[in-house]
């Protein structure tokens, strides 16, 4: 039937994180990425914003119990920063 129980919705909702930082178009090497990839990123960010708005309407903006600093952490960005630091010893 395509219907989900409230528990199924909560389980699926917990699998997706929409509150992490995203790469910025000013990031090193951003302009060197393929145009098709940049378009995909742009479309995915618009979809993410739409899902967040719908989620806030449905759930009233209730967030997980995780601290806000942890929610904003971006592990990929953290690793890139570490790599930049490691190889910048020139």
GROMACS .gro file of C-alpha atoms in nm, residues 54-63:
model
   10
   54UNK     CA    1   0.884   2.009   0.490
   55UNK     CA    2   1.039   1.833   0.789
   56UNK     CA    3   1.010   2.149   0.999
   57UNK     CA    4   0.646   2.190   0.898
   58UNK     CA    5   0.565   1.830   0.989
   59UNK     CA    6   0.774   1.798   1.306
   60UNK     CA    7   0.775   2.162   1.415
   61UNK     CA    8   1.152   2.201   1.387
   62UNK     CA    9   1.219   1.943   1.660
   63UNK     CA   10   1.585   1.844   1.639
   0.00000   0.00000   0.00000
